[in-house]
Short mmCIF file of C-alpha atoms and ligand atoms in Angstrom, two decimals:
data_model
loop_
_atom_site.label_atom_id
_atom_site.label_comp_id
_atom_site.label_asym_id
_atom_site.label_seq_id
_atom_site.Cartn_x
_atom_site.Cartn_y
_atom_site.Cartn_z
CA MET A 18 -80.98 35.39 68.67
CA ILE A 19 -79.19 37.29 71.65
CA ILE A 20 -78.58 39.52 74.40
CA MET A 21 -75.43 40.98 74.28
CA LYS A 22 -75.00 43.18 77.34
CA PHE A 23 -71.04 45.49 77.79
CA GLY A 24 -70.48 47.82 80.19
CA GLY A 25 -69.30 50.63 80.69
CA THR A 26 -65.55 50.17 81.36
CA SER A 27 -66.44 48.19 78.26
CA VAL A 28 -67.39 51.05 76.28
CA GLU A 29 -64.57 53.57 77.69
CA ASP A 30 -62.96 54.95 75.53
CA ALA A 31 -62.13 54.25 72.05
CA ARG A 32 -60.18 51.59 71.72
CA ALA A 33 -63.01 49.30 74.86
CA MET A 34 -65.56 51.06 71.44
CA GLU A 35 -63.87 49.49 69.07
CA ASN A 36 -62.78 46.07 70.65
CA VAL A 37 -66.83 45.97 70.80
CA VAL A 38 -67.06 46.80 67.63
CA LYS A 39 -65.23 43.63 67.39
CA ILE A 40 -66.83 41.01 69.22
CA VAL A 41 -70.38 42.03 67.88
CA LYS A 42 -69.36 40.96 64.28
CA GLY A 43 -67.65 37.86 65.91
CA GLU A 44 -71.60 37.22 66.13
CA GLN A 45 -73.93 38.97 63.41
CA GLY A 46 -75.01 35.60 62.81
CA ARG A 47 -76.69 35.07 65.76
CA ASN A 48 -78.84 38.35 66.23
CA PRO A 49 -77.66 40.03 67.93
CA VAL A 50 -79.74 42.85 70.11
CA VAL A 51 -76.65 45.00 71.87
CA VAL A 52 -77.73 46.09 75.42
CA LEU A 53 -75.20 48.85 76.26
CA SER A 54 -73.95 50.80 79.54
CA ALA A 55 -72.90 54.69 80.20
CA ILE A 56 -69.72 55.54 78.92
CA ALA A 57 -67.64 54.22 82.64
CA GLY A 58 -68.45 57.42 85.79
CA ALA A 59 -70.85 58.94 82.44
CA THR A 60 -73.90 58.32 84.61
CA ASN A 61 -71.22 59.21 88.24
CA ALA A 62 -70.96 62.20 86.71
CA LEU A 63 -74.11 63.30 84.53
CA LEU A 64 -76.07 62.95 88.77
CA ARG A 65 -72.78 64.98 90.20
CA SER A 66 -73.85 67.36 87.68
CA ALA A 67 -77.68 67.57 88.97
CA ARG A 68 -75.69 67.59 92.62
CA ILE A 69 -73.95 70.29 92.37
CA ALA A 70 -76.68 72.18 90.85
CA LEU A 71 -79.38 71.80 93.24
CA ASP A 72 -76.44 72.92 95.58
CA GLY A 73 -76.57 76.36 93.99
CA ASN A 74 -73.00 76.24 91.80
CA LEU A 75 -74.49 76.40 88.05
CA GLU A 76 -71.25 77.04 86.78
CA ARG A 77 -70.09 73.82 88.72
CA ALA A 78 -72.48 72.09 87.24
CA HIS A 79 -71.99 72.70 84.07
CA ALA A 80 -68.13 72.98 84.08
CA GLU A 81 -68.84 68.56 85.16
CA LEU A 82 -70.43 68.35 81.97
CA ASN A 83 -68.11 70.02 79.83
CA VAL A 84 -65.95 67.87 80.86
CA LEU A 85 -68.07 65.50 80.47
CA LEU A 86 -68.85 66.51 76.49
CA GLU A 87 -64.80 66.52 75.77
CA ARG A 88 -64.90 62.67 77.17
CA HIS A 89 -66.77 61.93 73.98
CA VAL A 90 -65.80 63.99 71.83
CA THR A 91 -62.44 62.40 72.38
CA LEU A 92 -63.94 59.27 72.40
CA LEU A 93 -65.97 59.70 68.43
CA GLU A 94 -62.46 62.05 66.92
CA ASN A 95 -60.37 58.72 68.09
CA LEU A 96 -63.24 56.54 66.62
CA ILE A 97 -64.55 57.03 63.64
CA ASP A 98 -62.74 58.75 60.56
CA ASP A 99 -65.37 60.51 58.93
CA ARG A 100 -64.78 64.62 59.74
CA SER A 101 -68.22 65.46 58.41
CA GLU A 102 -69.89 61.92 60.22
CA VAL A 103 -67.84 63.19 63.68
CA GLN A 104 -68.78 66.97 63.36
CA GLN A 105 -72.14 65.82 63.22
CA LEU A 106 -72.59 63.69 66.28
CA ILE A 107 -70.74 66.27 68.27
CA LEU A 108 -73.96 68.83 66.80
CA ILE A 109 -76.02 66.40 68.49
CA ILE A 110 -74.33 65.32 71.70
CA ARG A 111 -73.72 68.88 72.32
CA LYS A 112 -77.92 70.12 72.39
CA ARG A 113 -77.58 67.01 74.55
CA LEU A 114 -76.06 68.20 76.73
CA ASP A 115 -77.04 72.32 75.94
CA GLU A 116 -80.47 70.90 77.23
CA LEU A 117 -79.21 69.58 80.88
CA LYS A 118 -78.22 72.77 81.30
CA THR A 119 -80.82 73.81 81.03
CA LEU A 120 -82.54 72.15 83.57
CA CYS A 121 -78.72 72.40 85.84
CA GLN A 122 -80.90 75.73 86.03
CA GLY A 123 -83.94 75.00 86.27
CA ILE A 124 -82.57 72.81 89.32
CA THR A 125 -80.57 75.87 90.62
CA ILE A 126 -83.25 78.05 90.48
CA LEU A 127 -85.77 75.96 92.01
CA GLY A 128 -83.84 74.63 94.99
CA GLU A 129 -85.58 70.84 94.42
CA LEU A 130 -84.65 68.10 92.90
CA THR A 131 -86.67 64.99 92.01
CA ASN A 132 -85.80 61.15 91.72
CA ARG A 133 -87.36 61.52 88.01
CA SER A 134 -84.94 65.45 87.22
CA LEU A 135 -82.23 62.51 88.71
CA ASP A 136 -83.50 60.00 85.86
CA ALA A 137 -83.69 62.50 83.51
CA VAL A 138 -80.97 63.98 84.09
CA ALA A 139 -78.53 59.67 84.60
CA SER A 140 -80.17 58.38 81.22
CA VAL A 141 -78.20 60.36 79.02
CA GLY A 142 -75.21 58.39 79.54
CA GLU A 143 -76.81 55.32 77.26
CA GLN A 144 -77.63 57.62 75.04
CA LEU A 145 -75.46 58.89 74.13
CA SER A 146 -72.69 56.01 74.50
CA THR A 147 -75.59 54.14 72.15
CA LEU A 148 -75.71 56.60 69.30
CA ILE A 149 -71.97 56.30 68.58
CA LEU A 150 -71.36 53.09 69.40
CA SER A 151 -74.05 52.35 66.52
CA ARG A 152 -72.26 54.98 64.45
CA ALA A 153 -69.86 53.06 65.29
CA MET A 154 -70.86 49.96 63.74
CA ALA A 155 -72.48 51.68 60.64
CA VAL A 156 -69.09 53.59 59.72
CA ARG A 157 -67.69 49.47 58.83
CA GLY A 158 -69.73 48.48 57.50
CA LEU A 159 -72.03 46.92 59.37
CA PRO A 160 -75.60 46.83 59.43
CA VAL A 161 -77.08 47.77 62.84
CA GLU A 162 -80.16 49.88 64.30
CA LEU A 163 -80.87 51.95 67.58
CA ILE A 164 -83.85 51.16 68.79
CA ASP A 165 -84.71 54.10 71.64
CA ALA A 166 -84.84 51.49 75.62
CA ARG A 167 -88.09 53.96 76.38
CA THR A 168 -90.19 52.98 73.09
CA PHE A 169 -91.22 49.26 74.96
CA MET A 170 -88.76 49.23 78.27
CA ILE A 171 -91.98 50.82 79.77
CA THR A 172 -92.46 51.19 83.86
CA ASP A 173 -93.69 52.04 86.46
CA GLY A 174 -93.24 55.51 87.81
CA GLN A 175 -91.30 54.51 90.22
CA PHE A 176 -88.42 56.68 89.40
CA ALA A 177 -84.13 55.97 90.11
CA SER A 178 -85.32 52.33 90.99
CA ALA A 179 -88.81 51.68 88.19
CA ALA A 180 -89.71 47.61 88.48
CA PRO A 181 -90.70 46.39 83.97
CA ASP A 182 -94.37 45.80 83.43
CA PHE A 183 -93.48 42.21 81.83
CA GLY A 184 -96.51 42.33 79.80
CA GLN A 185 -95.69 45.06 78.15
CA ILE A 186 -92.37 45.32 77.95
CA THR A 187 -92.55 41.52 76.28
CA GLN A 188 -96.01 42.79 73.61
CA LYS A 189 -93.57 45.84 72.62
CA ALA A 190 -89.87 45.03 72.07
CA GLN A 191 -91.32 41.64 70.34
CA ASP A 192 -93.45 44.39 68.10
CA SER A 193 -90.00 46.76 67.38
CA ILE A 194 -87.05 44.74 67.96
CA LEU A 195 -87.56 40.91 65.93
CA PRO A 196 -88.57 42.43 62.62
CA VAL A 197 -85.25 44.74 62.13
CA LEU A 198 -83.48 41.48 63.37
CA ARG A 199 -85.27 39.32 60.45
CA SER A 200 -84.11 41.65 58.36
CA GLY A 201 -80.66 41.48 59.60
CA LYS A 202 -80.06 43.80 60.76
CA ILE A 203 -77.92 44.18 64.66
CA VAL A 204 -80.15 45.37 67.14
CA VAL A 205 -78.67 48.74 69.39
CA THR A 206 -79.34 50.33 73.06
CA GLN A 207 -79.78 51.42 76.12
CA GLY A 208 -79.63 49.46 78.87
CA PHE A 209 -79.90 50.72 82.66
CA ILE A 210 -82.34 53.64 81.13
CA GLY A 211 -87.26 52.70 80.15
CA SER A 212 -90.35 54.42 80.03
CA THR A 213 -93.87 55.31 81.85
CA PRO A 214 -96.04 54.33 79.51
CA LYS A 215 -97.24 58.25 80.00
CA GLY A 216 -93.21 58.24 78.27
CA ILE A 217 -91.39 60.24 81.31
CA THR A 218 -88.32 58.94 81.61
CA THR A 219 -86.74 56.57 83.99
CA THR A 220 -84.70 53.92 85.53
CA LEU A 221 -83.99 50.65 86.72
CA GLY A 222 -81.41 52.04 89.22
CA ARG A 223 -77.66 51.85 89.69
CA GLY A 224 -75.99 48.51 88.03
CA GLY A 225 -78.83 48.49 86.29
CA SER A 226 -78.64 47.76 82.52
CA ASP A 227 -77.64 43.93 83.61
CA TYR A 228 -81.13 43.69 84.58
CA SER A 229 -82.68 45.50 80.65
CA ALA A 230 -80.44 43.00 78.99
CA ALA A 231 -81.71 39.66 81.05
CA ILE A 232 -85.51 41.26 80.30
CA ILE A 233 -84.97 41.34 76.82
CA GLY A 234 -83.68 37.66 77.03
CA ALA A 235 -86.85 36.79 78.37
CA ALA A 236 -88.86 38.67 76.77
CA LEU A 237 -87.27 37.59 73.41
CA GLY A 238 -86.36 35.33 74.44
CA ALA A 239 -83.03 35.53 73.20
CA GLU A 240 -81.16 32.02 73.93
CA GLU A 241 -78.40 34.09 75.60
CA ILE A 242 -77.57 36.74 77.64
CA GLN A 243 -74.37 37.94 77.14
CA ILE A 244 -72.96 40.48 80.27
CA TRP A 245 -70.13 41.78 79.24
CA THR A 246 -67.28 43.62 81.75
CA ASP A 247 -63.89 43.89 83.08
CA VAL A 248 -63.38 40.60 84.38
CA ASP A 249 -63.00 36.24 83.65
CA GLY A 250 -66.05 36.00 85.12
CA VAL A 251 -68.73 34.88 88.21
CA LEU A 252 -65.18 34.62 90.66
CA THR A 253 -64.49 33.18 93.46
CA ALA A 254 -64.49 36.92 95.26
CA ASP A 255 -64.22 39.89 94.27
CA PRO A 256 -60.89 40.63 92.97
CA ARG A 257 -60.43 44.16 94.19
CA ILE A 258 -60.13 43.16 97.38
CA ALA A 259 -59.13 39.15 96.77
CA PRO A 260 -56.73 39.83 93.75
CA ALA A 261 -55.87 35.68 94.26
CA ALA A 262 -59.50 34.91 93.21
CA MET A 263 -60.39 32.54 90.59
CA LYS A 264 -62.65 32.45 87.98
CA LEU A 265 -65.89 30.05 88.42
CA LYS A 266 -66.35 27.65 84.67
CA VAL A 267 -70.30 27.70 86.11
CA ILE A 268 -72.96 27.75 88.28
CA SER A 269 -76.22 27.59 89.42
CA PHE A 270 -79.07 30.50 89.06
CA ARG A 271 -79.51 30.57 92.81
CA GLU A 272 -75.43 30.94 93.30
CA ALA A 273 -75.85 33.72 91.24
CA SER A 274 -78.58 35.27 92.55
CA GLU A 275 -77.15 35.29 96.93
CA LEU A 276 -73.50 35.59 95.48
CA ALA A 277 -75.66 38.90 93.23
CA TYR A 278 -78.20 40.35 96.17
CA PHE A 279 -75.26 40.16 98.97
CA GLY A 280 -73.16 42.32 96.56
CA ALA A 281 -70.91 41.16 94.43
CA LYS A 282 -71.90 43.94 91.61
CA VAL A 283 -70.63 41.68 88.74
CA LEU A 284 -74.71 41.57 88.05
CA HIS A 285 -77.66 43.62 89.08
CA PRO A 286 -79.75 41.73 92.21
CA SER A 287 -83.03 41.75 89.63
CA THR A 288 -80.23 40.37 86.00
CA ILE A 289 -80.70 36.92 86.64
CA LEU A 290 -84.14 36.35 87.86
CA PRO A 291 -85.88 36.76 84.11
CA ALA A 292 -83.46 34.08 83.16
CA ILE A 293 -84.51 31.68 85.72
CA GLU A 294 -87.95 32.39 84.62
CA LYS A 295 -87.43 31.57 80.76
CA ASN A 296 -84.60 29.30 81.93
CA ILE A 297 -82.13 31.49 79.20
CA PRO A 298 -78.08 31.20 80.45
CA VAL A 299 -76.22 33.94 80.88
CA ILE A 300 -72.94 34.08 80.33
CA VAL A 301 -69.89 36.81 82.03
CA LEU A 302 -67.61 37.72 79.84
CA ASN A 303 -64.16 39.90 79.95
CA SER A 304 -64.68 42.04 76.43
CA LYS A 305 -60.50 42.98 77.82
CA ARG A 306 -59.89 40.00 77.13
CA PRO A 307 -62.45 37.91 75.17
CA GLN A 308 -61.45 35.00 74.23
CA SER A 309 -61.46 34.03 77.49
CA THR A 310 -64.97 31.18 78.33
CA GLY A 311 -66.47 33.67 81.58
CA THR A 312 -68.27 32.26 83.83
CA ARG A 313 -72.26 30.33 82.84
CA ILE A 314 -74.51 30.37 84.71
CA VAL A 315 -77.46 28.09 84.45
CA GLY A 316 -80.57 26.21 85.91
CA ASN A 317 -78.81 23.17 86.82
CA PRO A 318 -74.88 22.31 86.37
CA PRO A 319 -72.78 19.90 86.93
CA LYS A 320 -72.51 18.10 90.17
CA SER A 321 -69.42 20.00 91.73
CA ASN A 322 -67.72 18.69 95.31
CA ALA A 323 -66.72 23.31 95.74
CA VAL A 324 -68.60 22.88 98.90
CA VAL A 325 -67.61 27.09 98.76
CA LYS A 326 -68.46 28.70 95.65
CA SER A 327 -68.02 32.53 96.40
CA ILE A 328 -67.78 34.83 99.10
CA ALA A 329 -69.27 38.22 98.56
CA SER A 330 -69.69 41.63 100.07
CA LYS A 331 -71.40 44.27 101.22
CA LYS A 332 -71.19 47.48 102.45
CA GLY A 333 -72.85 50.26 104.10
CA ILE A 334 -75.62 48.41 106.01
CA THR A 335 -77.44 48.74 109.51
CA VAL A 336 -78.13 46.97 112.64
CA ILE A 337 -81.75 47.27 113.70
CA ASN A 338 -82.45 45.43 117.55
CA ILE A 339 -85.46 45.00 118.36
CA GLN A 340 -86.54 43.95 121.90
CA SER A 341 -90.17 43.85 123.83
CA SER A 342 -89.65 42.64 127.67
CA ARG A 343 -93.38 42.37 127.00
CA MET A 344 -94.80 40.88 124.11
CA LEU A 345 -91.37 39.36 123.23
CA MET A 346 -92.99 35.96 121.89
CA ALA A 347 -96.58 37.10 121.14
CA TYR A 348 -98.56 36.15 118.66
CA GLY A 349 -98.92 39.30 116.35
CA PHE A 350 -94.79 40.97 117.39
CA LEU A 351 -92.76 40.31 114.22
CA SER A 352 -95.67 40.86 111.87
CA SER A 353 -95.95 44.09 113.49
CA ILE A 354 -92.41 44.78 113.47
CA PHE A 355 -92.30 43.80 109.84
CA SER A 356 -95.37 45.76 108.56
CA VAL A 357 -93.26 49.12 109.56
CA PHE A 358 -90.52 47.94 107.74
CA GLN A 359 -93.42 47.03 104.59
CA ARG A 360 -95.19 50.64 105.72
CA HIS A 361 -91.79 52.15 104.63
CA LYS A 362 -90.46 49.94 101.25
CA THR A 363 -87.42 49.64 102.94
CA ALA A 364 -86.45 45.78 102.52
CA VAL A 365 -84.75 43.44 105.52
CA ASP A 366 -81.36 41.63 103.80
CA LEU A 367 -80.66 39.34 106.85
CA VAL A 368 -83.28 39.07 110.28
CA SER A 369 -82.25 36.46 113.09
CA THR A 370 -84.67 36.36 116.66
CA SER A 371 -83.67 35.17 120.23
CA GLU A 372 -85.60 34.35 123.24
CA VAL A 373 -84.98 38.27 124.30
CA ALA A 374 -84.60 40.13 120.30
CA VAL A 375 -85.20 40.35 116.92
CA SER A 376 -82.66 41.45 114.95
CA LEU A 377 -82.08 42.35 111.76
CA THR A 378 -79.90 44.55 108.42
CA ILE A 379 -81.36 47.19 106.31
CA ASP A 380 -78.95 48.65 103.42
CA ASN A 381 -81.35 51.53 102.14
CA THR A 382 -81.93 54.55 105.24
CA SER A 383 -83.79 56.31 103.33
CA SER A 384 -86.79 56.27 105.87
CA LEU A 385 -84.29 54.95 109.54
CA GLU A 386 -85.99 57.85 111.42
CA LEU A 387 -89.47 56.49 110.74
CA ILE A 388 -89.16 53.23 111.44
CA GLU A 389 -87.04 54.18 114.37
CA LYS A 390 -90.19 55.86 115.54
CA GLU A 391 -92.84 53.43 115.13
CA LEU A 392 -90.56 50.73 115.99
CA ARG A 393 -89.83 52.30 120.38
CA GLU A 394 -93.87 52.29 120.20
CA PHE A 395 -94.08 49.41 121.05
CA ALA A 396 -90.14 47.75 121.78
CA GLU A 397 -87.13 48.69 122.88
CA VAL A 398 -84.65 49.74 120.28
CA SER A 399 -80.50 50.33 119.05
CA VAL A 400 -78.91 50.82 115.12
CA TYR A 401 -76.65 50.63 115.19
CA GLU A 402 -74.84 51.81 111.74
CA GLN A 403 -71.47 50.96 108.88
CA LYS A 404 -71.76 46.64 108.60
CA ALA A 405 -71.70 44.94 106.16
CA ILE A 406 -72.30 41.75 104.82
CA VAL A 407 -69.72 38.59 104.11
CA CYS A 408 -71.61 36.48 102.38
CA VAL A 409 -70.41 33.01 101.88
CA VAL A 410 -72.11 30.58 99.22
CA GLY A 411 -71.85 27.42 97.06
CA GLU A 412 -75.02 24.75 96.07
CA GLN A 413 -73.61 21.77 98.44
CA MET A 414 -72.80 23.61 101.68
CA ARG A 415 -76.17 22.40 102.21
CA SER A 416 -75.44 18.38 102.35
CA THR A 417 -71.71 19.42 104.00
CA VAL A 418 -70.65 19.41 107.43
CA GLY A 419 -68.12 22.11 108.51
CA VAL A 420 -68.37 24.77 106.74
CA VAL A 421 -69.58 26.57 109.83
CA ASP A 422 -66.28 25.09 111.49
CA ARG A 423 -64.02 25.94 108.96
CA VAL A 424 -65.62 29.80 108.94
CA PHE A 425 -65.36 30.75 111.94
CA ARG A 426 -61.79 29.33 112.38
CA ALA A 427 -61.58 31.63 108.99
CA LEU A 428 -63.12 34.63 111.61
CA ASN A 429 -61.58 33.52 114.47
CA ASP A 430 -60.55 37.76 115.05
CA VAL A 431 -63.21 39.21 113.55
CA ASN A 432 -65.73 40.50 115.30
CA VAL A 433 -69.99 38.74 114.64
CA ILE A 434 -72.77 40.82 115.08
CA MET A 435 -75.02 38.53 113.42
CA ILE A 436 -75.11 35.44 111.75
CA SER A 437 -78.08 33.96 109.44
CA GLN A 438 -78.23 30.56 107.12
CA GLY A 439 -80.44 31.55 104.59
CA ALA A 440 -83.38 29.10 104.36
CA SER A 441 -82.08 28.25 100.49
CA GLU A 442 -79.34 26.89 103.05
CA ILE A 443 -76.84 27.67 99.94
CA ASN A 444 -75.76 30.65 101.83
CA MET A 445 -73.96 31.62 105.43
CA SER A 446 -74.43 35.89 105.62
CA LEU A 447 -72.47 37.23 108.43
CA VAL A 448 -72.74 40.86 109.92
CA ILE A 449 -69.29 42.61 110.70
CA ASP A 450 -68.20 45.89 110.83
CA GLU A 451 -67.71 47.36 108.12
CA ASN A 452 -64.00 48.29 108.45
CA ALA A 453 -63.19 44.29 108.97
CA VAL A 454 -64.77 43.47 105.67
CA THR A 455 -61.16 43.27 102.98
CA ARG A 456 -59.98 40.87 106.61
CA ALA A 457 -63.01 39.10 106.48
CA VAL A 458 -63.09 38.23 102.22
CA GLN A 459 -59.40 37.76 102.54
CA GLN A 460 -59.06 34.65 105.11
CA LEU A 461 -62.04 32.91 104.29
CA HIS A 462 -60.61 33.26 100.79
CA ARG A 463 -57.89 32.05 102.30
CA GLU A 464 -59.28 29.12 103.52
CA PHE A 465 -61.16 28.28 101.13
CA PHE A 466 -59.58 28.80 97.57
CA GLU A 467 -56.43 29.07 98.64
CA PRO A 468 -54.04 26.95 97.59
CA VAL A 469 -55.90 26.45 94.69
CA PRO A 470 -59.02 22.90 95.96
CA GLU A 471 -57.37 20.76 92.62
CA LEU A 472 -61.78 21.04 91.29
CA ASP A 473 -62.13 20.66 87.17
CA LEU A 474 -64.13 24.44 88.29
CA PHE A 475 -61.89 26.59 88.76
CA GLU A 476 -60.07 28.34 86.84
CA GLN A 477 -56.73 30.64 87.83
CA VAL A 478 -57.54 34.54 86.41
CA ASP A 479 -54.33 35.72 84.30
CA ALA A 480 -52.87 39.08 85.11
P1 ADP B 503 -69.63 46.80 84.28
O1 ADP B 503 -69.17 47.94 84.73
O2 ADP B 503 -69.12 46.69 83.52
O3 ADP B 503 -71.40 46.55 84.20
P2 ADP B 503 -68.83 47.02 87.38
O4 ADP B 503 -68.09 47.57 88.13
O5 ADP B 503 -70.94 46.79 87.62
O6 ADP B 503 -68.97 46.31 85.95
O7 ADP B 503 -69.00 44.97 87.84
C1 ADP B 503 -67.73 45.05 87.36
C2 ADP B 503 -67.12 44.55 89.12
O8 ADP B 503 -67.12 43.43 89.31
C3 ADP B 503 -65.38 43.86 88.57
O9 ADP B 503 -64.28 44.03 88.32
C4 ADP B 503 -64.74 43.50 89.67
O10 ADP B 503 -64.75 44.40 90.70
C5 ADP B 503 -66.69 43.92 90.90
N1 ADP B 503 -66.92 41.83 91.55
C6 ADP B 503 -67.42 41.30 93.14
N2 ADP B 503 -67.78 40.86 93.45
C7 ADP B 503 -67.43 39.70 92.28
C8 ADP B 503 -67.64 38.06 91.31
N3 ADP B 503 -67.57 37.15 92.41
N4 ADP B 503 -66.95 38.54 90.88
C9 ADP B 503 -66.15 39.06 89.29
N5 ADP B 503 -66.92 40.29 89.46
C10 ADP B 503 -67.00 40.59 90.35
N1 LIG B 504 -74.44 53.47 83.78
C1 LIG B 504 -75.63 52.99 85.00
C2 LIG B 504 -74.80 53.03 86.15
O1 LIG B 504 -74.03 53.40 85.60
C3 LIG B 504 -76.21 51.50 84.91
C4 LIG B 504 -75.12 50.77 84.78
O2 LIG B 504 -73.62 51.03 83.43
O3 LIG B 504 -75.95 49.47 84.85
O4 LIG B 504 -75.79 52.53 87.10
MG1 MG B 505 -72.44 46.21 86.21
#
């Protein structure tokens, strides 16, 4: 069996959905489990409606939900010919959104919006897209069953970024999905959403459908995990920043993890872990150009002479400099710093130390004030916001001299605030000002990929 995950832009309108039906039909013989995102922009619209309700503007919150209803209705009318089927589905969708309107009313009245409510609201996007896709398949004569992900995707209660319980998921997914596949049906289910053991809806965090696909793939022992999106695969940079970006035919799990972690949105950062565990190849494919072969992400790809494979970037980074003249090199200083971050559940991305200071970066600033306060109890602290990480990735960087030199030559007019070469030695990360990211990525791309290196690894992307 295989997992086929389709992202928001792959189901943004009737034409895109029709295309998804065709792509899935082409793989029918391989027992696909289809994992779906909400239609493009739906999750944002849903979350916006809840936040507007919190601001007290219930009318605008309802208007936001009405627009979303209209988008789904238009999609349905253009996708399914059978009038009575369409009417029935519109009724269901209207009912779901009416429930959200009531929830928004509660948010306005209470003046309170918890992550638990946000998850309940956000989860509706995937519920609607999967309902529509599964019906569109059924009316076209495909054997299909829609399985609610909340029946098997069991998570903890950390709403908005819930952690999956792999043991329970494996058991439940095998029990509910495998018999359906065995009966010859295609399974459709939601990405992104899950449930606590008590049945409260959770989500895995923004962009989490990729992660859902990988978790389900690992739970069922899939032969491959296909991630269908709006670009040809994993590229040498974000094509929105570097238009000359090329497709990579194959990369390693390790390279993909680093890229995803440092901002390549094409994959959710947690996607690769379950795949590594079960050694399941992940293939990134373009639903707009299904004939393209995509990028294969595997444990041990054939060795390539390409030193740098891709460049990622992540904005919204905060740098914290911590100095202590008294204790700096003292035993326990670093551990007292990190215990502050641990207490506030804040992940540290990059760390560098010098004789006089420790610098580190975070992207979650929700507890920054408290962290600063606690650090100031034993050190001097300065905080710099609106920074970004630019990260150069490639397995061969480990054994090649001169890469650092080329990176700095390419960035000779960019102010580099911090440097960190990952312990894995397959990435080099630089912290720069947020407003220099575009220029930095473009200049690095020019240095390493323009003109196109004559290697079998790269493939030009057709415009
Ligand atoms: P989906 O809705 O299918 O999950 P996303 O928008 O989450 O799609 O991810 C796809 C986008 O990721 C692309 O449109 C592209 O702009 C961006 N991206 C960033 N870095 C890369 C990269 N290295 N390779 C490919 N795409 C990238
Ligand atoms: N729909 C969710 C989001 O927009 C999950 C996903 O698309 O991966 O974050
Ligand atoms: Mg995504």
